[in-house]
mmCIF file with all atom_site columns, C-alpha atoms in Angstrom:
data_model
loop_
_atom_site.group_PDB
_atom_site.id
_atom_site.type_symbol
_atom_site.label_atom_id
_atom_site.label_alt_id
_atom_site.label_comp_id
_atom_site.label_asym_id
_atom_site.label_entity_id
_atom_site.label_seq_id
_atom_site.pdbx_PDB_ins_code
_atom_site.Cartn_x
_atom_site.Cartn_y
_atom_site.Cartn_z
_atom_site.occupancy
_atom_site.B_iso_or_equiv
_atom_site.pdbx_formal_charge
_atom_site.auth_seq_id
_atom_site.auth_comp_id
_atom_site.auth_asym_id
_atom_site.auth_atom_id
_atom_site.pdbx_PDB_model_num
ATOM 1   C CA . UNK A 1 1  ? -86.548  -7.039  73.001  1.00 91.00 ? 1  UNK A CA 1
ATOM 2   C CA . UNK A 1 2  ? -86.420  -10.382 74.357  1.00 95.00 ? 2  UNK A CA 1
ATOM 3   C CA . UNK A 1 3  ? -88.272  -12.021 77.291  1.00 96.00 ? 3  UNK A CA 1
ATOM 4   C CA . UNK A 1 4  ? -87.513  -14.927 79.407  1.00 97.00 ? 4  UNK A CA 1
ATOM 5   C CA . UNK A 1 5  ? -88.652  -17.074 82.436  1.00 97.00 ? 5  UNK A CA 1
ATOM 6   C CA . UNK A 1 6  ? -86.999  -18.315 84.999  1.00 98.00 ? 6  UNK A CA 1
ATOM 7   C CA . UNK A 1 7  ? -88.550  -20.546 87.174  1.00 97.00 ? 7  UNK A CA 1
ATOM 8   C CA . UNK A 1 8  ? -86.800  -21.510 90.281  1.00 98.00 ? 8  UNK A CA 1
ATOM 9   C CA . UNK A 1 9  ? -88.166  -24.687 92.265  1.00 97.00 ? 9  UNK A CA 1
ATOM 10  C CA . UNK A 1 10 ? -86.688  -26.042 95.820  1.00 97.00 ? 10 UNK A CA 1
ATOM 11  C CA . UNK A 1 11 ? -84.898  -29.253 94.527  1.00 96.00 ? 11 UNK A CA 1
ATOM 12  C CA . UNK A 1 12 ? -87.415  -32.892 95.666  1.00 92.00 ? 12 UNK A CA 1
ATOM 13  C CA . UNK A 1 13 ? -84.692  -33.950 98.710  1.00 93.00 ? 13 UNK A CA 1
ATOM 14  C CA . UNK A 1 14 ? -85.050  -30.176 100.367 1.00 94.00 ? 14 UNK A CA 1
ATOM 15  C CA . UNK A 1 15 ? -87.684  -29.303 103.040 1.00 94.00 ? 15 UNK A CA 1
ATOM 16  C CA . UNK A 1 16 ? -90.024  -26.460 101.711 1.00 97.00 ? 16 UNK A CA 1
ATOM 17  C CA . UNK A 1 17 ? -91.213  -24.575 104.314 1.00 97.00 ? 17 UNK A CA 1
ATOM 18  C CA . UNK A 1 18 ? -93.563  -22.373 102.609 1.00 97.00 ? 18 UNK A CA 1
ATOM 19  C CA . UNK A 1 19 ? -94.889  -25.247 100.577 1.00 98.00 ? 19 UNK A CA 1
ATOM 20  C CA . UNK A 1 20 ? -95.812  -27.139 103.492 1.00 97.00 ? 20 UNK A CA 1
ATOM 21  C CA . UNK A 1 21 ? -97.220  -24.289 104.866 1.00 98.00 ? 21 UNK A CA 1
ATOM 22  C CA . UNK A 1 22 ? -99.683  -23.562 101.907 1.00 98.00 ? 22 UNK A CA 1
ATOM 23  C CA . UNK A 1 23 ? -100.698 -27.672 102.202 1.00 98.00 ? 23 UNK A CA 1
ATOM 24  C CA . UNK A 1 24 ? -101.759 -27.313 105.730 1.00 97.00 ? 24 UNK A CA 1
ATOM 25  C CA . UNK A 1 25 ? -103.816 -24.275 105.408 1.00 98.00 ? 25 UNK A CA 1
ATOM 26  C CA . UNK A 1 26 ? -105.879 -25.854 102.245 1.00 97.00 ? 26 UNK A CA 1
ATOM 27  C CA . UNK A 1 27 ? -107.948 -28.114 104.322 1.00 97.00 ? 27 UNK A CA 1
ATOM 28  C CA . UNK A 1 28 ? -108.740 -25.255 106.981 1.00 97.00 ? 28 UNK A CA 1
ATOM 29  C CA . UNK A 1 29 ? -109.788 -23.906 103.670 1.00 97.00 ? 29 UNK A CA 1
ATOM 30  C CA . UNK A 1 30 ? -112.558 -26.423 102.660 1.00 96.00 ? 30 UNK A CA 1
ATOM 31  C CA . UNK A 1 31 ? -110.185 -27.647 99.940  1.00 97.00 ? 31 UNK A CA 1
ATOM 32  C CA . UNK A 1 32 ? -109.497 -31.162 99.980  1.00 94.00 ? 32 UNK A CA 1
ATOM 33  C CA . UNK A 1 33 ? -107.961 -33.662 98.299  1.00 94.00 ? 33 UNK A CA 1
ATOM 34  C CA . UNK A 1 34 ? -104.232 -31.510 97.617  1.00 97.00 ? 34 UNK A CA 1
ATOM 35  C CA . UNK A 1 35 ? -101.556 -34.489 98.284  1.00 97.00 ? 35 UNK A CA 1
ATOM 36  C CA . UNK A 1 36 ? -98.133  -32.238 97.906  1.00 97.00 ? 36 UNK A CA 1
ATOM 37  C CA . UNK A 1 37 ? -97.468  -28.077 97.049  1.00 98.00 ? 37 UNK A CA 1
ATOM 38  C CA . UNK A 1 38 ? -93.879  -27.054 96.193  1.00 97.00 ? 38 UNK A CA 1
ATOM 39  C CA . UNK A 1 39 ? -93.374  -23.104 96.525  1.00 98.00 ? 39 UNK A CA 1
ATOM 40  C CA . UNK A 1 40 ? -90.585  -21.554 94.397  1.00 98.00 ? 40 UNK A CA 1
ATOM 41  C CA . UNK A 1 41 ? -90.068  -18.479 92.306  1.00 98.00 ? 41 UNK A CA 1
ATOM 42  C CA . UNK A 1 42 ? -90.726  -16.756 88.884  1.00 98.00 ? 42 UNK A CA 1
ATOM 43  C CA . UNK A 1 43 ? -89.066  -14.176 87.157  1.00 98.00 ? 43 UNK A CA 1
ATOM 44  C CA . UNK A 1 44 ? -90.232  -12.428 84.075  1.00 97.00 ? 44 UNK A CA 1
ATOM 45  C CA . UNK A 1 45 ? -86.408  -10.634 82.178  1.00 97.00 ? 45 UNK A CA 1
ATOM 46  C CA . UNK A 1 46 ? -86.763  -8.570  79.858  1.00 97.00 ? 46 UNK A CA 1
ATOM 47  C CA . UNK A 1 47 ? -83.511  -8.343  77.947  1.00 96.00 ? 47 UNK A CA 1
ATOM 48  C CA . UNK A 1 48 ? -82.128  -5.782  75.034  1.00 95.00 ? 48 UNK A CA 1
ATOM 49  C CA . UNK A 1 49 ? -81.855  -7.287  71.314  1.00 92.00 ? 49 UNK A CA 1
ATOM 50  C CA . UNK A 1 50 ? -83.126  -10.493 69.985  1.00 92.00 ? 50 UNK A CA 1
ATOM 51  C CA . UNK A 1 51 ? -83.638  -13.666 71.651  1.00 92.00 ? 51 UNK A CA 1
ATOM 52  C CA . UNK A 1 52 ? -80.744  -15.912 70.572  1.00 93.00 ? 52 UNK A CA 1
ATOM 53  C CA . UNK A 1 53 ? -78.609  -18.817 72.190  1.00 94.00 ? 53 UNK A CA 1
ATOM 54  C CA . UNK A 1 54 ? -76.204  -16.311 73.630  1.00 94.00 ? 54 UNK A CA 1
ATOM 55  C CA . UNK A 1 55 ? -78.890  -13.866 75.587  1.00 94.00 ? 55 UNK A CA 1
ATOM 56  C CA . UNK A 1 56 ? -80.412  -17.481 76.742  1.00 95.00 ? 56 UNK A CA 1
ATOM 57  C CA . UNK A 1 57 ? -77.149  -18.187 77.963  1.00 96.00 ? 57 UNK A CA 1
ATOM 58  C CA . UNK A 1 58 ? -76.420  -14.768 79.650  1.00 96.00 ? 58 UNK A CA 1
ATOM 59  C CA . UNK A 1 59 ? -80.001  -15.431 81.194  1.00 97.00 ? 59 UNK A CA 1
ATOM 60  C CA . UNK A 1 60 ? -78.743  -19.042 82.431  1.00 97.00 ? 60 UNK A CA 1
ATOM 61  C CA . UNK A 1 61 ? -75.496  -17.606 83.997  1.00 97.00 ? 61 UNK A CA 1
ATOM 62  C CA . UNK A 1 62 ? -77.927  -14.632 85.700  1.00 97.00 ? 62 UNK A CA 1
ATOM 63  C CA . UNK A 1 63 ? -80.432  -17.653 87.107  1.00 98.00 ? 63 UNK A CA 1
ATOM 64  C CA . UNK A 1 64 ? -76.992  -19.536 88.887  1.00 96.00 ? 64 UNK A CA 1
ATOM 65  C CA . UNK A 1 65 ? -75.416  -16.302 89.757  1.00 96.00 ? 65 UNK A CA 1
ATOM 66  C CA . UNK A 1 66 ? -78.486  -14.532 91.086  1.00 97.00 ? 66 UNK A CA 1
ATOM 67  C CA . UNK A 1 67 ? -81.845  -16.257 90.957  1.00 98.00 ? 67 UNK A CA 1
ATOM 68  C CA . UNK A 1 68 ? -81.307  -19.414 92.311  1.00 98.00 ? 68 UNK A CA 1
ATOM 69  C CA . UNK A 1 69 ? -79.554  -21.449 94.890  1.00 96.00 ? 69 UNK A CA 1
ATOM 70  C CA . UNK A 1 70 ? -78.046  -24.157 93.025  1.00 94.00 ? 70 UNK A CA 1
ATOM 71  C CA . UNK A 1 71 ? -77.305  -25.865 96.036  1.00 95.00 ? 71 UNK A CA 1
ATOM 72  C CA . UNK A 1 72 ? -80.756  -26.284 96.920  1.00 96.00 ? 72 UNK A CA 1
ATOM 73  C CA . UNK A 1 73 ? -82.887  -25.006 94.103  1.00 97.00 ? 73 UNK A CA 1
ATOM 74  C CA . UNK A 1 74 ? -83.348  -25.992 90.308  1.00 96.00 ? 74 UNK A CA 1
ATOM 75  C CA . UNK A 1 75 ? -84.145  -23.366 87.855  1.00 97.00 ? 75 UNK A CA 1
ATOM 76  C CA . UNK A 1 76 ? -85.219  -23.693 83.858  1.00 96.00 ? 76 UNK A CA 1
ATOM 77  C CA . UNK A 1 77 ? -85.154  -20.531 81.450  1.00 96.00 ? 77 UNK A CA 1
ATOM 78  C CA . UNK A 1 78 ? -87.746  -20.198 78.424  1.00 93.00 ? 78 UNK A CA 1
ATOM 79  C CA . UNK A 1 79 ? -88.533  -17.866 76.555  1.00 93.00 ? 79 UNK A CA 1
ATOM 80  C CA . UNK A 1 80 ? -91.782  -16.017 77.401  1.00 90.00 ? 80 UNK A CA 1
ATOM 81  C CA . UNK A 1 81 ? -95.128  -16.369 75.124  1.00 77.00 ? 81 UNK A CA 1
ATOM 82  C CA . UNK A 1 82 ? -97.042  -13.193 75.095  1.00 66.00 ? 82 UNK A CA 1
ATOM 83  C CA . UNK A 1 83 ? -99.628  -15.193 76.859  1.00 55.00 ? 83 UNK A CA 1
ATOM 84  C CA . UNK A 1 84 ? -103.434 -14.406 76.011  1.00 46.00 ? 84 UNK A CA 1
ATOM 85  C CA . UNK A 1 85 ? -104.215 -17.082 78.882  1.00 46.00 ? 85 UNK A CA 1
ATOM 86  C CA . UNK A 1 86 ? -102.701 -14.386 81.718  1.00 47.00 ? 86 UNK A CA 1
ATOM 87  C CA . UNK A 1 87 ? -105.834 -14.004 84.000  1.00 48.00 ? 87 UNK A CA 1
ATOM 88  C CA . UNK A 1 88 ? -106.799 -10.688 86.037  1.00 49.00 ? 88 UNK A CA 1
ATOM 89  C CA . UNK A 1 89 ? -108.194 -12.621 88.731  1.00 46.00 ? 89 UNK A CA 1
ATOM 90  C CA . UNK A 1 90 ? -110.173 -9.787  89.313  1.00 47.00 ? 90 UNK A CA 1
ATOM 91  C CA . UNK A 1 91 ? -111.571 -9.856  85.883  1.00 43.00 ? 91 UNK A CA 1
ATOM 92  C CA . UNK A 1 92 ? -112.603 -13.254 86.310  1.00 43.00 ? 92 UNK A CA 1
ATOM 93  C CA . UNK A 1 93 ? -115.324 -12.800 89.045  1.00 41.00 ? 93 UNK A CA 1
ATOM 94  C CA . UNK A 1 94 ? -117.257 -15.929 87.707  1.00 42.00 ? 94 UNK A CA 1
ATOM 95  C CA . UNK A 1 95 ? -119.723 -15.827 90.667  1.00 39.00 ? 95 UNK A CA 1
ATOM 96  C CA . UNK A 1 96 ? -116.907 -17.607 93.149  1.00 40.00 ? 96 UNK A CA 1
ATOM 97  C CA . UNK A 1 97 ? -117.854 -15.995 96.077  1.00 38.00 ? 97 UNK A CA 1
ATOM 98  C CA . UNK B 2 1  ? -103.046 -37.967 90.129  1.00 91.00 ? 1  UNK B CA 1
ATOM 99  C CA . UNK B 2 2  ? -103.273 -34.476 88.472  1.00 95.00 ? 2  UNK B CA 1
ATOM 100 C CA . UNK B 2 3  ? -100.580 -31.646 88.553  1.00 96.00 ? 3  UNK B CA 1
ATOM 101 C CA . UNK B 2 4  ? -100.840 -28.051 88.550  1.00 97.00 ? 4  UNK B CA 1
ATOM 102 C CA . UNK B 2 5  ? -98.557  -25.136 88.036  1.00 97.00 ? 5  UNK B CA 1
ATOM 103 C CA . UNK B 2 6  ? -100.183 -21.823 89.827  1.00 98.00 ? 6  UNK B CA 1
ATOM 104 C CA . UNK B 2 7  ? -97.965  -18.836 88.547  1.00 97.00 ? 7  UNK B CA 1
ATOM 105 C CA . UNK B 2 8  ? -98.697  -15.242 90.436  1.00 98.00 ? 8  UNK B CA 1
ATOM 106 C CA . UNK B 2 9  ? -97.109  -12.126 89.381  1.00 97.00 ? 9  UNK B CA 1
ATOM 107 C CA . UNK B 2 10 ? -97.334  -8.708  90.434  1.00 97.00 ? 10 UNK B CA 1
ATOM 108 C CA . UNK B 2 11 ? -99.500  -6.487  88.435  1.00 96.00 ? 11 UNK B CA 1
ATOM 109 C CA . UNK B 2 12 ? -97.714  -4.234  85.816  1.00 92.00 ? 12 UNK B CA 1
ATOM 110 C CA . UNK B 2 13 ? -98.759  -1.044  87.641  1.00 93.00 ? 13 UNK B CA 1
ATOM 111 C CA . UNK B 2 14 ? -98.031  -2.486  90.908  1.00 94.00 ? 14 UNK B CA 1
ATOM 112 C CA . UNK B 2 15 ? -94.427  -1.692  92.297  1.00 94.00 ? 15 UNK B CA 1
ATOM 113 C CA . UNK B 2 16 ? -92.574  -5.008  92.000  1.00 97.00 ? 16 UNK B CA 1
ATOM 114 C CA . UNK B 2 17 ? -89.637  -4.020  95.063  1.00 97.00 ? 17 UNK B CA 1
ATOM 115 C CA . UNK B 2 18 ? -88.215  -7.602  94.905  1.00 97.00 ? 18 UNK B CA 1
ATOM 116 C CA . UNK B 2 19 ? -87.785  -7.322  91.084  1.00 98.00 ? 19 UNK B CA 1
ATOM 117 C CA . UNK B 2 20 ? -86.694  -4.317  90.758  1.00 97.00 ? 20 UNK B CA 1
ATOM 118 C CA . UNK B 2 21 ? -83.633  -5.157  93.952  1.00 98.00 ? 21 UNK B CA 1
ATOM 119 C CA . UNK B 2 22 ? -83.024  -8.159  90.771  1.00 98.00 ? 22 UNK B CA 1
ATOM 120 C CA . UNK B 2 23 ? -82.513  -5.707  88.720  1.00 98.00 ? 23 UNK B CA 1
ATOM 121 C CA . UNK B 2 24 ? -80.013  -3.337  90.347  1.00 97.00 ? 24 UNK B CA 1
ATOM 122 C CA . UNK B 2 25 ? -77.831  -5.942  90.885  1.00 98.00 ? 25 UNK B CA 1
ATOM 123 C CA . UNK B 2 26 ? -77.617  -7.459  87.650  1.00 97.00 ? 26 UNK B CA 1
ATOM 124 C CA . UNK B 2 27 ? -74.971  -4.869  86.630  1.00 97.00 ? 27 UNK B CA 1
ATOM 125 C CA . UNK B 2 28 ? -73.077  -4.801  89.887  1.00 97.00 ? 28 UNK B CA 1
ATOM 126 C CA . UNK B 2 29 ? -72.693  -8.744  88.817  1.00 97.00 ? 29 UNK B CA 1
ATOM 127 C CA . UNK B 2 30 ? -71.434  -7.997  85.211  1.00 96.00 ? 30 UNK B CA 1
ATOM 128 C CA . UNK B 2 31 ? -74.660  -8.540  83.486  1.00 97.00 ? 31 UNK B CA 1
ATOM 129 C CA . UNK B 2 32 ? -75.591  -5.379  80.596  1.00 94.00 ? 32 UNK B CA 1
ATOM 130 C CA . UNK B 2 33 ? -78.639  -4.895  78.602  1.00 95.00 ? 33 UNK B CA 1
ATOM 131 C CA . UNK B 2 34 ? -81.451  -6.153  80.840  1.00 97.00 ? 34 UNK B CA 1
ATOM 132 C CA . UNK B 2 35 ? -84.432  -3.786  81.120  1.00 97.00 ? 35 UNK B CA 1
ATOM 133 C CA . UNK B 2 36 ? -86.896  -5.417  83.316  1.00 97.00 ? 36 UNK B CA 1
ATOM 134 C CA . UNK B 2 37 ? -87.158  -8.016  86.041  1.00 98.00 ? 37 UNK B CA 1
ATOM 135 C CA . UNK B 2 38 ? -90.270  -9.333  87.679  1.00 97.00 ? 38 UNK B CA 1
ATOM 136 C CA . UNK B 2 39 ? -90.264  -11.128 90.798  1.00 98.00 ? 39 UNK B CA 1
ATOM 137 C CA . UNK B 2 40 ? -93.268  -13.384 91.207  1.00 98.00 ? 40 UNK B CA 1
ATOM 138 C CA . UNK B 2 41 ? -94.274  -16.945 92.938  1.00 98.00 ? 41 UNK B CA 1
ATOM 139 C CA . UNK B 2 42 ? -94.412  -20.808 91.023  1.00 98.00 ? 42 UNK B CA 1
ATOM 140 C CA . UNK B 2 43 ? -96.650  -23.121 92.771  1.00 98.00 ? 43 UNK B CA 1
ATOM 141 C CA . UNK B 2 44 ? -96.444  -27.000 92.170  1.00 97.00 ? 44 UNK B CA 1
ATOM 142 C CA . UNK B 2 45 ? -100.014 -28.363 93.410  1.00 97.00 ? 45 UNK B CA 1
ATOM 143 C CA . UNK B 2 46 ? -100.574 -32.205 93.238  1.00 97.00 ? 46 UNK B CA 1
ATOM 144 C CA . UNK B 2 47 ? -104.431 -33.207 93.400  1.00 96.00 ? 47 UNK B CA 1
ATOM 145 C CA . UNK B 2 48 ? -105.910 -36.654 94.242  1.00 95.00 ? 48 UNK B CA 1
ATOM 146 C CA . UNK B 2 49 ? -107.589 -37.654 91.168  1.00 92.00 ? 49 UNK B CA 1
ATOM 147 C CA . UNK B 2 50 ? -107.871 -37.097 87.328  1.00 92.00 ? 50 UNK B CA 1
ATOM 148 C CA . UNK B 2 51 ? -107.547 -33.919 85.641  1.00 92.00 ? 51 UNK B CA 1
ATOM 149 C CA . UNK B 2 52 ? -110.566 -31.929 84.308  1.00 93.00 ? 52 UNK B CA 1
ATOM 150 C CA . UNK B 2 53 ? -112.391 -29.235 84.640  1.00 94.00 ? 53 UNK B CA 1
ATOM 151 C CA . UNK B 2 54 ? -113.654 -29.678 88.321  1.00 94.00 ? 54 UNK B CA 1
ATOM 152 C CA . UNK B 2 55 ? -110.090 -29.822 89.535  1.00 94.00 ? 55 UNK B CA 1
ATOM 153 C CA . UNK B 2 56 ? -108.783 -27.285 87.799  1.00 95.00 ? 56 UNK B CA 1
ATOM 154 C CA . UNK B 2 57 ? -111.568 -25.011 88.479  1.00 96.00 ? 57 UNK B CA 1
ATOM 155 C CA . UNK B 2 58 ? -111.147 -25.893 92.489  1.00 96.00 ? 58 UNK B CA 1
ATOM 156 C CA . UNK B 2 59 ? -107.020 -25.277 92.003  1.00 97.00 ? 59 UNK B CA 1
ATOM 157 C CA . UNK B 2 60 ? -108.378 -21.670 90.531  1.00 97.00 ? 60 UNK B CA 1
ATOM 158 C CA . UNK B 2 61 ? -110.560 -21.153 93.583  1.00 97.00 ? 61 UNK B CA 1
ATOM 159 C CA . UNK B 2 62 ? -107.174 -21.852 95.782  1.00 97.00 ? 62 UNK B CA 1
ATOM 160 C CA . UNK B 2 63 ? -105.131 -19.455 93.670  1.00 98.00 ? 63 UNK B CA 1
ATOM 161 C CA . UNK B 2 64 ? -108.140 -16.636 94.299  1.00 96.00 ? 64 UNK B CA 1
ATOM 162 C CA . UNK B 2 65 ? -108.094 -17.446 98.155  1.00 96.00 ? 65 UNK B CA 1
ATOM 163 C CA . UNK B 2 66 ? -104.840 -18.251 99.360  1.00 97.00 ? 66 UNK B CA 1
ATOM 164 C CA . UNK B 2 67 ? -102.025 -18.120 96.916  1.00 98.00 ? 67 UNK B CA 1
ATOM 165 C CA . UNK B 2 68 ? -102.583 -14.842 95.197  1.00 98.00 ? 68 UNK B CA 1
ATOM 166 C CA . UNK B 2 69 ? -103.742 -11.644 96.136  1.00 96.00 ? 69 UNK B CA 1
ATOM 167 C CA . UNK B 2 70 ? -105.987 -10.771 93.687  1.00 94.00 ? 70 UNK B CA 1
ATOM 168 C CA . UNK B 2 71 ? -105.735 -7.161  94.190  1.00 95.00 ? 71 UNK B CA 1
ATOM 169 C CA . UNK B 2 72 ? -102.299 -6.596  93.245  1.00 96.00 ? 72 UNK B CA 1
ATOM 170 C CA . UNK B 2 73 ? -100.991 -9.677  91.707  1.00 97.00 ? 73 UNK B CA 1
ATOM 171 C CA . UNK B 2 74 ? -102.511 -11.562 88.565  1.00 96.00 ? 74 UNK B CA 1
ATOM 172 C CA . UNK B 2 75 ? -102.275 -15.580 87.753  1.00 97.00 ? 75 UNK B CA 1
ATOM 173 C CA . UNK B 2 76 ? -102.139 -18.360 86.023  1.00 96.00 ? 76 UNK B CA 1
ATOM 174 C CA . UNK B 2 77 ? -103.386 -22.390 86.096  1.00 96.00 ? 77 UNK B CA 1
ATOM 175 C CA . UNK B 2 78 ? -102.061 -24.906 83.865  1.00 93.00 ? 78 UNK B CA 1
ATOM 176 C CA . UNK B 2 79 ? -101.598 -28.348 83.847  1.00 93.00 ? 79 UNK B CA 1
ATOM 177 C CA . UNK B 2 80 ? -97.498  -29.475 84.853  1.00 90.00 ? 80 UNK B CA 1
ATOM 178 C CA . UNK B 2 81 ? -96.243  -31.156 82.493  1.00 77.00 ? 81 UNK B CA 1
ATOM 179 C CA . UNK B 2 82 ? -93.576  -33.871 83.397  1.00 65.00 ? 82 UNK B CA 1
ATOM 180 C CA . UNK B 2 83 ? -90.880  -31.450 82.437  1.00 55.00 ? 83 UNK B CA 1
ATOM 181 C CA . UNK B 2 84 ? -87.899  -33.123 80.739  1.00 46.00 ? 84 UNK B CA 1
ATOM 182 C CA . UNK B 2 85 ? -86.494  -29.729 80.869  1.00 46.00 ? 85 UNK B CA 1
ATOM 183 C CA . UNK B 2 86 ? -86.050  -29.529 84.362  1.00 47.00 ? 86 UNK B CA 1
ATOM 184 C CA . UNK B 2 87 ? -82.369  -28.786 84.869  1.00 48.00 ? 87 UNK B CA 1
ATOM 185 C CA . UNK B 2 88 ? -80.293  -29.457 87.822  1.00 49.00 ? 88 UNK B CA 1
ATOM 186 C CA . UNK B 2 89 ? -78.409  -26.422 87.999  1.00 46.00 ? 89 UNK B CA 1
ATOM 187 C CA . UNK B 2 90 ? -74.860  -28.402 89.766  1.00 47.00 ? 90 UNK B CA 1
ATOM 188 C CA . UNK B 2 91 ? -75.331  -31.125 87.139  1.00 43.00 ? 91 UNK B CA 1
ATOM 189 C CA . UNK B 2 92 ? -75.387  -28.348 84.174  1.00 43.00 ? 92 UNK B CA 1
ATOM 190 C CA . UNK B 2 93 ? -71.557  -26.981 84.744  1.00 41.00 ? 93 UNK B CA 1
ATOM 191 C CA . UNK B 2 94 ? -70.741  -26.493 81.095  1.00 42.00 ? 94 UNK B CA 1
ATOM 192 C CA . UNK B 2 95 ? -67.674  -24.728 82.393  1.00 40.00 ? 95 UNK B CA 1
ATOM 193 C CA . UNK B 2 96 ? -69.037  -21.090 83.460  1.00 40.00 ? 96 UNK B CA 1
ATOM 194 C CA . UNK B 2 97 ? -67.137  -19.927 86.542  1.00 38.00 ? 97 UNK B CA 1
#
């Protein structure tokens, strides 16, 4: 089994609505000091047999076909890390109220 | 100036709708053997300042608030690295139709 990312960003030159939406809403927020947010997308594949430079390329051609706009979007595909660092937020109650 | 990459995912026993849409159409578009899609968000946060612990702990404290919902959806803070990696999809046309 084999597991990518795809992370799809709105290319620098296009307007990012939700982005700018998130930026304005930080300072209502008490949270200064945030110059720029970008909003894209993330997808977690999980693909049959081993990871090799043909499923990364399968994975590529789904990300142009599928994930992403190329028009207007950039993507990159990597494999995925098992990560240990993956929070539960909710775990994480470190006295943030 | 310090960069941050917020990654939010919905939780493995949550219903992931938009993922799961990915992957019914992934065969419809020619594309065999993958098991499991996620759908989840990628934010690109620039701060004023340095990094360390401070901002990164305040960039975790927007993630909690306003960019993930802790209930369902788990996430992630890292630093961005300057990704060389970054590929324009248009300027990648190594001859896929």
């Amino acid at each position: 089994m084999a597991r990518y990312v795809v992370d799809v960003m709105p290319k620098r030159e296009i307007l990012d609505p939700q982005g700018k939406a998130v930026l304005g809403a930080l300072p209502r927020l008490g949270f200064e000091g945030v110059s720029d947010v970008r909003q894209g997308k993330r997808f977690e594949i999980e693909v049959e047999g081993e990871d090799d430079d043909r499923q990364r390329e399968e994975v590529r051609r789904m990300a142009e076909t599928l994930l992403a706009n190329p028009v207007i979007e950039y993507f990159t595909v990597h494999a995925h890390e098992p990560s240990v660092e993956l929070v539960d937020a909710t775990a994480d109650d470190s006295g943030a109220s």
